[in-house]
Amino acid sequence: MADNFLEKHYEEYEARKAAWLRKKKHLPKNKLRLPNKPEDEAL
């Protein structure tokens, strides 16, 4: 059948995965921010 079919596709997959991981590392992380509550809510 095809020569090195699986090896070629696996190498392409590894290249896509590496590019995705490099892109993922540079994305800013969204932090959950809670609004600050005042000490005394009665005021």
XYZ file of C-alpha atoms in Angstrom:
43
model
C 0.000 0.000 0.000
C 1.292 3.488 0.802
C 4.869 3.898 1.973
C 5.193 5.474 5.420
C 1.534 6.547 5.425
C 1.115 6.301 9.183
C 4.523 7.761 9.932
C 3.843 10.777 7.697
C 0.468 11.454 9.257
C 1.866 11.032 12.768
C 4.637 13.545 12.016
C 2.048 16.020 10.735
C 0.003 15.463 13.886
C 3.062 16.052 16.083
C 3.813 19.315 14.226
C 0.220 20.547 14.658
C 0.256 19.569 18.333
C 3.561 21.370 18.965
C 2.278 24.520 17.242
C -0.930 24.393 19.286
C 1.001 24.013 22.541
C 3.296 26.933 21.677
C 0.246 29.099 20.908
C -1.498 27.979 24.102
C 1.466 29.006 26.284
C 1.293 32.609 25.062
C -2.405 33.131 25.754
C -3.207 35.283 28.790
C -4.888 33.448 31.606
C -8.302 34.764 32.577
C -8.539 35.150 36.325
C -11.835 35.097 38.161
C -12.073 38.416 39.935
C -14.542 38.940 42.738
C -15.621 42.488 43.534
C -14.359 43.788 46.856
C -17.111 44.091 49.427
C -17.016 46.927 51.955
C -16.228 46.061 55.558
C -19.622 47.236 56.822
C -22.494 46.766 54.371
C -24.859 48.773 56.601
C -23.286 52.056 55.536
